[in-house]
Coordinates of C-alpha atoms in Angstrom, one line a residue:
Chain K
M1 CA 8.9 62.4 39.6
R2 CA 7.7 63.9 36.9
V3 CA 3.9 64.9 36.9
E4 CA 3.3 63.7 33.7
V5 CA 4.6 60.3 34.5
E6 CA 2.5 60.7 37.6
T7 CA -0.6 61.4 35.6
L8 CA -0.1 58.4 33.5
F9 CA 0.6 56.2 36.7
H10 CA -2.9 57.0 38.0
E11 CA -4.8 56.9 34.6
L12 CA -3.2 53.2 33.8
A13 CA -3.3 51.5 37.1
D14 CA -6.5 50.3 36.5
L15 CA -6.2 49.2 33.0
S16 CA -5.3 45.5 31.6
P17 CA -2.3 45.7 29.6
E18 CA -3.9 45.9 26.4
G19 CA -5.4 48.7 27.3
R20 CA -2.5 50.4 28.7
T21 CA -0.7 49.9 25.4
Q22 CA -3.7 51.0 23.7
Y23 CA -3.3 54.9 25.7
F24 CA 0.2 54.6 25.0
V25 CA -0.7 54.6 20.9
E26 CA -3.7 56.9 21.3
H27 CA -1.6 59.7 23.2
N28 CA 1.3 59.7 21.7
V29 CA 3.2 58.7 24.6
D30 CA 7.1 59.4 23.9
E31 CA 9.1 56.1 24.3
D32 CA 11.3 57.6 28.0
T33 CA 8.5 58.6 29.2
R34 CA 6.5 55.1 28.6
R35 CA 9.0 53.2 30.0
E36 CA 9.1 55.2 33.3
V37 CA 5.4 54.9 33.5
E38 CA 5.8 50.7 32.8
A39 CA 8.4 50.4 35.4
L40 CA 6.6 52.1 38.4
L41 CA 3.2 50.3 37.0
A42 CA 5.3 46.8 37.2
F43 CA 5.8 47.4 40.8
D44 CA 2.2 48.7 41.5
S45 CA 0.7 45.1 41.9
G46 CA 1.0 42.7 45.2
A47 CA 1.6 46.4 46.9
S48 CA 2.9 46.6 50.5
S49 CA 3.1 43.1 51.7
F50 CA 6.5 42.4 51.5
L51 CA 7.8 46.0 52.9
L52 CA 5.5 45.9 55.4
R53 CA 6.9 42.6 55.9
D54 CA 10.0 44.0 56.2
V55 CA 9.5 46.7 58.4
S56 CA 7.4 44.6 60.7
I57 CA 10.3 42.2 61.4
A58 CA 12.6 45.0 61.1
A59 CA 11.1 46.6 64.0
S60 CA 10.6 43.1 66.0
R61 CA 14.5 42.7 66.0
A62 CA 15.4 46.4 66.5
L63 CA 13.4 46.3 69.9
G64 CA 14.4 42.5 70.7
D65 CA 18.0 44.3 70.8
I66 CA 16.3 46.9 73.3
I67 CA 15.4 44.2 75.4
L68 CA 18.4 42.6 75.2
Q69 CA 20.2 45.8 76.2
Q70 CA 18.2 45.9 79.1
M71 CA 18.6 42.4 79.8
I72 CA 22.8 42.1 80.3
G73 CA 24.3 43.5 83.4
K74 CA 20.5 42.2 84.8
T75 CA 20.0 40.3 88.2
I76 CA 17.0 37.6 87.6
S77 CA 16.8 35.7 90.7
H78 CA 20.3 35.0 91.9
Y79 CA 21.6 34.6 88.1
R80 CA 23.5 37.9 86.9
I81 CA 22.7 38.0 83.2
E82 CA 25.8 38.4 81.4
E83 CA 25.9 37.8 77.7
K84 CA 24.1 36.8 75.3
L85 CA 24.7 33.4 73.2
G86 CA 21.9 32.8 70.9
E87 CA 18.4 32.1 70.1
G88 CA 16.7 28.4 70.0
G89 CA 13.5 27.4 69.3
M90 CA 11.7 28.7 72.2
G91 CA 13.7 31.9 72.9
T92 CA 16.9 33.7 73.8
V93 CA 19.7 32.0 75.5
Y94 CA 22.3 34.0 78.0
R95 CA 25.7 33.4 80.0
A96 CA 24.9 34.2 83.5
R97 CA 26.6 33.8 86.7
D98 CA 24.9 31.6 90.0
L99 CA 25.7 34.6 92.5
N100 CA 24.8 31.8 94.7
L101 CA 27.1 29.0 93.8
N102 CA 29.5 31.2 91.8
R103 CA 29.6 29.4 88.9
S104 CA 28.5 29.8 84.9
V105 CA 24.8 28.8 83.9
A106 CA 22.7 29.4 81.0
V107 CA 19.8 31.0 81.3
K108 CA 17.1 30.8 78.6
F109 CA 14.1 33.0 78.8
I110 CA 10.9 32.1 77.3
S111 CA 9.5 33.7 74.5
S112 CA 5.9 33.3 76.2
E113 CA 3.0 35.2 74.2
L114 CA 0.5 36.8 76.7
G115 CA -2.1 34.2 77.9
D116 CA -0.2 31.4 75.6
A117 CA -1.7 28.1 77.9
E118 CA 0.2 25.8 75.5
H119 CA 3.3 27.7 75.3
R120 CA 3.8 27.3 79.0
R121 CA 2.7 23.7 78.7
R122 CA 5.8 23.1 76.4
F123 CA 8.3 24.9 78.6
Q124 CA 6.7 22.8 81.3
L125 CA 7.2 19.9 79.5
E126 CA 10.8 20.7 78.3
A127 CA 12.0 21.9 81.9
E128 CA 10.2 18.5 82.9
S129 CA 11.6 16.1 80.2
A130 CA 15.2 17.5 80.3
S131 CA 15.6 17.3 84.3
S132 CA 14.1 13.5 84.5
L133 CA 17.2 12.5 82.3
N134 CA 20.5 12.5 83.9
H135 CA 23.2 11.5 81.4
P136 CA 26.4 13.0 80.7
N137 CA 25.5 14.2 76.9
I138 CA 22.4 15.8 78.0
L139 CA 22.4 18.8 79.2
A140 CA 21.7 19.1 82.8
V141 CA 19.1 21.4 84.0
Y142 CA 19.3 23.1 87.1
E143 CA 16.2 25.2 87.7
A144 CA 13.0 26.1 86.1
G145 CA 11.4 29.7 87.3
S146 CA 9.6 32.6 86.7
V147 CA 10.1 36.3 87.1
D148 CA 7.6 38.8 86.1
G149 CA 5.4 36.5 84.4
Q150 CA 9.2 35.9 82.6
Q151 CA 9.6 32.2 82.5
Y152 CA 13.5 30.8 82.3
L153 CA 15.1 27.9 82.3
V154 CA 18.6 27.5 84.0
T155 CA 20.8 24.6 82.5
E156 CA 24.3 24.0 82.8
F157 CA 27.0 25.8 80.4
I158 CA 28.5 24.2 77.8
D159 CA 31.7 26.1 76.7
G160 CA 31.7 25.3 73.0
F161 CA 30.2 25.2 69.9
T162 CA 26.8 24.0 67.9
L163 CA 27.9 21.0 66.2
R164 CA 27.2 23.0 63.0
E165 CA 29.9 25.6 64.4
W166 CA 32.5 22.7 65.6
V167 CA 32.3 21.1 62.2
R168 CA 33.2 24.7 60.6
R169 CA 36.1 25.0 62.8
Q170 CA 37.4 21.6 63.7
K171 CA 37.1 20.0 60.4
P172 CA 37.4 17.1 62.5
S173 CA 38.0 13.4 61.0
V174 CA 35.6 11.0 60.0
R175 CA 36.7 9.2 63.8
Q176 CA 36.0 12.3 65.5
I177 CA 33.3 12.8 64.1
V178 CA 32.4 9.1 65.1
D179 CA 33.2 9.6 68.9
V180 CA 30.8 12.8 69.4
C181 CA 27.8 11.2 67.6
A182 CA 28.4 8.1 69.4
G183 CA 28.0 10.2 72.7
I184 CA 25.0 11.7 71.4
A185 CA 23.3 8.7 70.5
D186 CA 23.9 7.4 73.6
G187 CA 22.5 10.5 75.2
L188 CA 19.3 10.3 73.1
A189 CA 19.0 6.7 73.4
C190 CA 18.9 7.6 77.1
A191 CA 15.8 9.4 76.4
H192 CA 14.1 6.7 74.5
Q193 CA 14.1 4.9 77.6
S194 CA 12.8 7.1 79.5
G195 CA 10.0 7.6 77.0
I196 CA 11.2 10.9 76.0
L197 CA 11.2 12.0 72.0
H198 CA 13.3 14.7 71.5
R199 CA 11.4 15.9 67.6
D200 CA 14.1 18.3 67.2
I201 CA 17.0 16.5 66.6
K202 CA 19.4 19.4 64.3
P203 CA 23.3 20.5 64.4
E204 CA 22.2 23.5 66.4
N205 CA 20.7 21.3 69.6
I206 CA 24.1 19.6 69.8
L207 CA 26.7 21.4 71.8
V208 CA 30.6 20.0 71.5
S209 CA 32.4 21.1 74.0
K210 CA 36.0 23.0 73.9
Q211 CA 37.3 19.9 75.4
G212 CA 35.7 17.8 72.9
Y213 CA 32.2 15.9 74.6
A214 CA 28.7 16.3 73.2
K215 CA 25.5 17.5 74.8
L216 CA 21.9 16.8 73.5
V217 CA 20.3 20.5 73.9
D218 CA 16.7 21.5 73.8
F219 CA 14.2 19.5 74.7
G220 CA 11.4 22.2 73.6
L221 CA 9.7 20.2 71.2
A222 CA 10.1 17.0 73.1
K223 CA 7.4 14.5 73.8
L224 CA 6.6 12.2 75.8
L225 CA 5.9 8.8 74.1
E226 CA 2.4 8.1 74.7
T227 CA 1.0 11.6 74.0
E228 CA 2.5 11.8 70.7
A229 CA -0.3 10.9 68.8
E230 CA -2.2 14.1 69.7
T231 CA -0.7 16.9 67.5
G232 CA 0.2 16.5 63.6
P233 CA 3.4 17.6 61.8
A234 CA 1.8 20.5 60.3
D235 CA 1.8 21.8 64.0
T236 CA 5.4 21.2 64.8
V237 CA 6.4 23.2 61.3
A238 CA 4.3 26.3 62.4
R239 CA 5.6 25.5 65.9
R240 CA 8.8 25.8 64.4
T241 CA 8.4 28.4 61.5
R242 CA 6.8 30.6 63.9
A243 CA 10.1 30.4 66.5
G244 CA 11.8 32.2 63.2
E245 CA 14.0 29.4 62.2
F246 CA 13.1 29.5 58.7
L247 CA 14.2 26.7 56.2
G248 CA 17.0 24.9 58.9
T249 CA 14.7 22.7 61.0
T250 CA 12.4 21.1 58.5
A251 CA 15.3 19.7 57.1
Y252 CA 16.0 17.3 60.0
M253 CA 12.4 15.6 59.6
S254 CA 11.9 12.2 59.0
P255 CA 9.6 11.5 56.4
E256 CA 6.6 10.2 58.6
Q257 CA 7.1 13.9 60.4
A258 CA 7.1 15.2 57.0
S259 CA 3.9 13.4 55.2
G260 CA 1.6 14.2 58.5
R261 CA 1.6 10.5 59.9
T262 CA 2.5 9.4 63.9
T263 CA 5.9 9.7 64.7
D264 CA 7.8 7.5 67.4
A265 CA 11.3 7.3 68.4
R266 CA 12.1 5.9 64.9
S267 CA 11.7 9.5 63.7
D268 CA 14.3 10.7 66.2
V269 CA 16.9 7.7 64.5
F270 CA 15.9 9.8 61.2
S271 CA 16.8 13.0 61.9
F272 CA 20.2 11.3 63.9
G273 CA 21.1 10.1 60.5
V274 CA 20.6 13.3 58.7
V275 CA 22.6 15.0 61.4
L276 CA 25.5 12.2 60.8
Y277 CA 24.9 12.6 57.2
E278 CA 25.9 16.4 56.7
I279 CA 28.3 16.9 59.1
L280 CA 30.3 13.8 57.2
A281 CA 29.0 14.7 53.8
G282 CA 29.3 18.6 54.4
Q283 CA 25.9 19.2 53.0
R284 CA 22.4 18.3 53.6
P285 CA 20.9 15.3 52.4
F286 CA 17.8 16.8 51.4
T287 CA 17.1 20.5 50.1
G288 CA 14.7 22.7 48.8
D289 CA 14.7 26.3 48.0
S290 CA 11.6 26.4 50.0
N291 CA 9.8 24.2 53.0
V292 CA 8.1 22.1 50.9
Q293 CA 10.6 21.3 48.2
I294 CA 12.7 20.2 51.7
L295 CA 9.6 18.1 52.6
H296 CA 9.6 16.8 49.1
A297 CA 12.8 15.7 49.3
I298 CA 12.6 14.1 52.6
I299 CA 9.7 12.2 51.3
N300 CA 10.8 11.6 47.9
D301 CA 14.7 11.9 46.8
C302 CA 17.5 9.5 47.5
P303 CA 20.4 11.7 49.0
P304 CA 23.6 11.4 46.9
P305 CA 26.3 8.6 48.5
L306 CA 28.0 9.6 51.1
S307 CA 31.5 7.6 49.6
K308 CA 31.0 10.0 46.5
L309 CA 30.9 13.1 49.1
R310 CA 33.4 11.7 51.8
P311 CA 35.2 9.2 50.1
E312 CA 37.0 8.1 53.4
T313 CA 33.9 7.7 55.4
P314 CA 34.3 3.6 56.1
Y315 CA 32.1 1.2 54.6
D316 CA 30.1 0.3 58.1
L317 CA 29.3 3.9 58.9
R318 CA 27.9 4.5 55.7
V319 CA 25.5 1.5 56.1
I320 CA 25.1 3.1 60.0
V321 CA 23.7 6.5 58.3
E322 CA 21.9 5.0 55.5
K323 CA 19.8 2.4 57.7
A324 CA 19.0 5.6 60.2
T325 CA 17.6 7.6 56.5
E326 CA 15.5 4.6 55.7
K327 CA 12.2 6.4 54.0
D328 CA 9.9 3.0 56.2
P329 CA 10.5 3.6 59.8
S330 CA 10.1 -0.4 59.8
D331 CA 13.6 -0.8 57.5
R332 CA 15.8 1.5 59.9
Y333 CA 17.4 0.9 63.2
Q334 CA 14.3 0.1 65.3
S335 CA 15.9 1.8 68.0
M336 CA 18.3 4.1 69.4
R337 CA 20.3 1.6 71.6
E338 CA 20.3 -0.5 68.2
M339 CA 22.6 2.4 66.4
V340 CA 24.3 2.9 69.5
V341 CA 25.6 -0.6 69.4
D342 CA 27.0 0.0 65.7
L343 CA 28.5 3.3 66.3
K344 CA 30.2 2.0 69.6
R345 CA 31.5 -1.2 67.9
L346 CA 32.6 1.1 64.8
Q347 CA 34.9 3.7 67.5
R348 CA 35.9 0.2 68.6
I349 CA 37.2 -1.0 65.0
R350 CA 39.7 2.2 64.5
P351 CA 39.4 2.9 61.1
A352 CA 42.4 2.3 58.5
D353 CA 43.3 6.0 58.4
Q354 CA 43.6 6.3 62.1
A355 CA 46.1 3.0 62.4
L356 CA 48.5 4.2 60.0
P357 CA 50.1 6.7 61.9
L358 CA 50.0 4.7 65.2
R359 CA 51.9 1.7 63.5
E360 CA 54.5 4.3 62.1
K361 CA 55.0 5.8 65.2
T362 CA 55.8 2.3 67.0
A363 CA 58.4 1.7 64.1
S364 CA 60.2 4.8 64.2
R365 CA 60.9 4.5 68.1
P366 CA 61.7 1.1 69.0
W367 CA 62.6 2.4 72.5
R368 CA 58.9 2.8 73.4
L369 CA 58.5 -1.2 72.5
Y370 CA 61.0 -2.1 74.9
A371 CA 59.4 0.1 77.7
V372 CA 56.0 -1.3 77.3
A373 CA 57.7 -5.1 77.3
A374 CA 59.5 -4.4 80.3
V375 CA 56.6 -3.1 82.1
V376 CA 54.5 -6.2 81.3
L377 CA 57.4 -8.7 82.2
S378 CA 57.9 -6.9 85.8
I379 CA 54.3 -7.0 86.1
A380 CA 53.6 -10.3 85.2
F381 CA 56.8 -11.1 87.6
F382 CA 54.9 -9.8 90.6
A383 CA 51.8 -11.2 89.7
T384 CA 53.4 -14.5 89.5
I385 CA 55.0 -14.0 93.1
W386 CA 51.7 -12.8 94.2
Y387 CA 49.8 -15.5 92.7
L388 CA 52.3 -18.1 94.2
D389 CA 52.1 -16.6 97.8
R390 CA 48.5 -16.1 98.0
A391 CA 48.0 -20.2 96.9
E392 CA 50.1 -20.9 99.6
R393 CA 48.5 -18.5 101.9
T394 CA 45.2 -20.0 101.1
R395 CA 46.4 -23.7 101.7
S396 CA 48.0 -22.8 105.0
S397 CA 44.8 -20.7 106.4
R398 CA 42.8 -23.5 105.4
D399 CA 44.3 -25.8 107.3
S400 CA 44.1 -23.5 110.2
Q401 CA 40.7 -21.5 110.2
T402 CA 39.1 -24.0 107.6
S403 CA 36.0 -21.8 106.3
N404 CA 36.5 -18.9 108.5
S405 CA 39.3 -18.0 105.7
L406 CA 37.2 -16.9 103.7
S407 CA 35.0 -14.1 105.7
W408 CA 37.7 -11.9 106.8
K409 CA 40.0 -11.8 103.7
P410 CA 38.0 -9.3 102.2
L411 CA 38.8 -6.9 104.7
F412 CA 42.1 -6.5 103.2
P413 CA 41.5 -6.8 99.5
R414 CA 44.3 -4.7 97.7
T415 CA 46.4 -2.3 100.6
E416 CA 48.4 -5.6 101.5
S417 CA 51.6 -6.7 100.1
S418 CA 50.3 -10.5 101.0
W419 CA 54.3 -11.7 100.1
F420 CA 55.6 -10.1 103.3
S421 CA 52.4 -10.5 105.7
N422 CA 51.7 -14.0 106.8
P423 CA 48.8 -15.7 108.9
T424 CA 49.8 -14.5 111.8
T425 CA 50.2 -10.8 111.2
R426 CA 47.7 -10.5 109.4
E427 CA 45.3 -11.7 112.8
S428 CA 47.2 -9.2 114.8
L429 CA 46.0 -6.6 112.8
M430 CA 42.6 -7.1 112.9
P431 CA 40.3 -5.2 116.0
R432 CA 40.3 -8.0 118.6
S433 CA 36.3 -8.3 117.9
A434 CA 36.8 -9.1 114.4
R435 CA 38.7 -11.8 114.8
S436 CA 36.5 -13.2 117.4
E437 CA 33.7 -12.8 115.1
A438 CA 35.7 -14.3 112.3
V439 CA 36.5 -17.2 114.5
H440 CA 33.5 -17.9 116.2
S441 CA 31.0 -17.0 113.2
Chain O
M1 CA 7.4 66.8 72.9
I2 CA 9.5 64.5 70.2
P3 CA 12.0 63.4 72.2
L4 CA 9.3 62.6 74.6
V5 CA 7.7 60.6 72.2
Y6 CA 10.8 58.8 70.9
A7 CA 11.7 57.4 74.0
E8 CA 8.2 56.5 74.8
L9 CA 8.1 54.5 71.7
K10 CA 10.7 52.7 72.6
K11 CA 9.9 51.8 75.9
L12 CA 6.7 50.7 74.7
A13 CA 8.0 48.8 71.6
A14 CA 9.9 46.7 74.4
A15 CA 7.4 45.9 76.5
H16 CA 5.4 44.9 73.7
L17 CA 8.0 42.3 72.7
R18 CA 8.6 41.1 76.2
R19 CA 4.8 40.3 76.0
E20 CA 4.3 38.8 72.3
G21 CA 7.2 37.0 71.7
R22 CA 10.0 38.2 69.5
E23 CA 8.5 35.6 66.5
R24 CA 5.3 37.7 65.8
P25 CA 6.0 40.8 63.8
L26 CA 5.2 43.8 65.1
E27 CA 2.5 46.1 65.2
T28 CA 3.8 49.2 64.8
T29 CA 0.2 50.6 64.9
A30 CA -0.7 49.1 68.2
L31 CA 2.7 50.7 69.5
V32 CA 2.1 54.4 68.3
H33 CA -1.8 54.1 69.7
E34 CA -0.6 52.7 72.7
A35 CA 2.4 55.5 73.3
F36 CA -0.7 58.3 72.3
L37 CA -2.9 56.7 75.0
R38 CA 0.2 57.1 77.5
L39 CA 1.0 60.2 76.3
A40 CA -2.2 62.0 75.9
G41 CA -2.9 61.0 80.1
G42 CA -6.3 60.6 81.4
R43 CA -7.9 63.2 78.8
H44 CA -9.8 62.0 76.0
P45 CA -8.5 63.9 72.6
S46 CA -10.4 64.4 69.9
Y47 CA -10.0 62.6 66.6
E48 CA -8.0 65.6 65.0
N49 CA -5.2 65.5 68.0
R50 CA -5.0 62.1 67.6
A51 CA -4.4 62.0 64.3
H52 CA -1.7 64.8 64.4
F53 CA -0.2 62.5 67.2
Y54 CA -0.1 59.4 65.0
G55 CA 1.7 61.9 62.6
I56 CA 4.4 62.8 64.6
A57 CA 4.7 59.3 65.8
S58 CA 5.4 57.6 62.2
R59 CA 7.8 60.0 61.7
L60 CA 9.7 59.2 65.2
M61 CA 8.9 55.4 64.3
R62 CA 10.9 55.6 61.4
Q63 CA 13.7 57.4 63.2
V64 CA 13.6 54.6 66.0
L65 CA 14.0 51.5 63.6
V66 CA 16.3 53.1 61.5
D67 CA 18.7 53.8 64.4
L68 CA 18.2 50.6 65.8
A69 CA 18.8 48.7 62.6
R70 CA 21.9 50.7 61.9
A71 CA 23.2 49.9 65.1
R72 CA 22.7 46.4 64.9
M73 CA 24.2 46.0 61.2
S74 CA 27.1 47.8 62.5
E75 CA 27.5 45.6 65.6
K76 CA 27.1 42.8 63.4
R77 CA 29.8 43.4 61.7
G78 CA 31.7 43.8 64.4
A79 CA 30.7 40.6 66.2
L80 CA 31.9 38.3 63.3
Q81 CA 35.0 37.3 65.4
Q82 CA 32.9 36.2 68.2
V83 CA 31.7 32.7 69.3
E84 CA 27.8 32.3 68.0
L85 CA 26.0 29.2 69.8
A86 CA 23.2 29.6 67.9
E87 CA 23.3 30.0 64.4
I88 CA 21.0 32.5 63.2
P89 CA 19.5 31.9 59.5
N90 CA 21.0 33.9 56.8
L91 CA 17.8 35.5 56.3
G92 CA 17.9 37.5 59.5
R93 CA 19.8 40.1 58.1
Q94 CA 17.6 40.9 55.3
P95 CA 14.7 42.9 56.9
D96 CA 17.5 45.2 58.5
E97 CA 19.0 45.6 55.4
S98 CA 15.4 46.5 53.2
L99 CA 14.8 48.8 56.1
L100 CA 17.8 50.7 55.4
T101 CA 17.2 50.7 51.9
M102 CA 14.0 51.9 52.2
N103 CA 15.1 54.6 54.4
D104 CA 17.9 56.1 51.8
A105 CA 14.9 55.6 49.2
L106 CA 12.7 57.6 51.6
G107 CA 15.6 60.4 51.7
R108 CA 16.0 60.5 47.7
L109 CA 12.3 60.7 47.6
A110 CA 11.8 63.5 50.3
R111 CA 13.7 66.1 48.4
T112 CA 11.5 65.8 45.6
D113 CA 7.9 65.2 47.6
P114 CA 7.9 65.1 50.5
L115 CA 4.0 64.5 50.9
K116 CA 4.3 61.3 49.8
V117 CA 7.2 60.4 52.3
Q118 CA 5.1 61.4 55.2
L119 CA 2.1 59.3 53.7
I120 CA 4.8 56.0 53.4
E121 CA 5.7 57.1 57.0
M122 CA 2.4 57.3 58.2
R123 CA 1.2 54.2 56.2
Y124 CA 4.3 52.0 57.4
F125 CA 5.9 53.0 60.3
G126 CA 2.4 54.5 62.4
G127 CA 0.1 51.9 60.6
M128 CA -2.3 54.5 59.8
T129 CA -5.1 54.6 57.4
A130 CA -5.9 56.4 54.6
E131 CA -8.6 58.3 55.8
E132 CA -6.4 58.8 59.2
S133 CA -3.8 60.8 57.1
A134 CA -6.6 62.4 54.8
T135 CA -7.6 64.0 58.6
V136 CA -4.2 65.2 59.9
L137 CA -2.8 66.5 55.7
S138 CA -6.4 68.2 55.2
M139 CA -6.9 65.9 52.0
S140 CA -9.2 63.8 50.4
V141 CA -8.9 60.3 51.3
H142 CA -9.1 59.7 47.5
V143 CA -5.7 62.0 46.7
V144 CA -4.0 60.0 49.8
R145 CA -5.1 56.3 48.3
R146 CA -3.6 57.7 45.0
E147 CA -0.5 59.3 46.3
L148 CA -0.1 56.0 48.3
R149 CA -0.3 53.8 46.0
L150 CA 2.2 55.9 43.5
A151 CA 4.7 56.1 46.4
Q152 CA 4.3 52.5 46.7
A153 CA 5.0 51.6 43.5
W154 CA 8.3 54.0 43.4
L155 CA 9.7 52.6 46.7
H156 CA 9.2 49.2 44.8
K157 CA 10.8 49.8 42.0
E158 CA 13.3 51.7 43.6
M159 CA 14.0 49.1 46.1
A160 CA 14.1 46.2 43.6
G161 CA 16.8 48.4 41.3

């Protein structure tokens, strides 16, 4: 930096733009120097804020990595930490080995602030709400514990991806999306029926295993239905942003969450609808450059129609998404269960793009049809024999034993082949005591 | 003494962070201060000693952060193929990058104006006030403020361009 530039900077720093221009003219400053000084002055305002912030954040991250390095290989309780999986709403998740049961688990360490009672309460709530739910599409909680003041949550380990990652890698068909989402919807409906709202439905909170089944995770923001009115949405936003997930999660808020009204199960319905829209369309329905803009869009904007973004989406599915993402909760599905019913219906009715290859296959391989027909016919044949024999037997046993026949029949429901056994052999197979009971009861 | 301070800062930072949670920006000041209290032991050091320690610690703090940011950036590049369970927002890489950009800019500035670099380090990495810097460098507070202001403007300009 030239001394001349430095001096001018100090002289001009506190002058108004007009004052600066005047100074340049009066002191006959050459063009190059003037440009240099002006460039510096342009960056004078606002001073340290963003640099300081970036240094702080970089420091936090850097030091987080130190902790991470220290964590891996450590054994906490009877879990040996093996690998970092990611960062969730409330902490960092690791894959670990349960040394007692020799299985993989996921361990989440809660980033707890010193003496933050609210944090602890939420952690406890997450552990309780998730573990009270027993559903194939909800991540199973194994244990909640604490070591050296560090709280952790042990859950089942899912070898797979987040829903977002799954979509990116798998490029799933509409059919596959419906299958995965019907499962999640069912899990969510189950949570609602147990009185638990998730409140943070987003693609990062849905895991899809490599086998293709989906699990709803992270009940960190979950609330029991009765206590919902306690906190407003500002609180929710604050928590989410505090957790370092900047624009991501706001995008899945319902209009009532976004505008500060109380929420209920229908708010989860909305968020789930947004997720469904996003994975079908490949873009979010409500976007913006800042949280405020996104919230505005959620409250006011109509998303671009799915029929344009993904034309092969069946009409019924578009209706489901639209119904779930209605602005007014009373226009939406009134419960997650209703939505599940519609999704399951959709699953049963195969969309056209799936039905077509199935037909082609049968046409090109007629022997398959014959094979199926042969199996069906032989089943029919044996069934007929069985039926006739049973009718015969029922008649004969009714004759000989009257009302007792019903009491012993269920003892041999499947194992016997009735057409080669007769009432006499059957009776001899029964234990004596049972037989006498049967006769005398 | 310097490796000792470096190690101490690293250790403290980790402990600090475990307590505070990752989401809250780290107070480098608090860290340096704590490192100082530990290294100074039970003695009651003079104001001058404290300020000198802060001066050294600021530079080391910069080194700690830059080393880690570098390691993390190269690790990130290497880890692109790995399965990531939770999406880390795109914003996440920015602070590392801007820290490294800042480090490069400071490197350039050091060739012509080591004093300004020192002041920036004290302010940003040591969290030192202008008064503290003035004590360490035996300068007037007024000059420290002026120099710092110019250095910041220059740094912002360099990093923006």
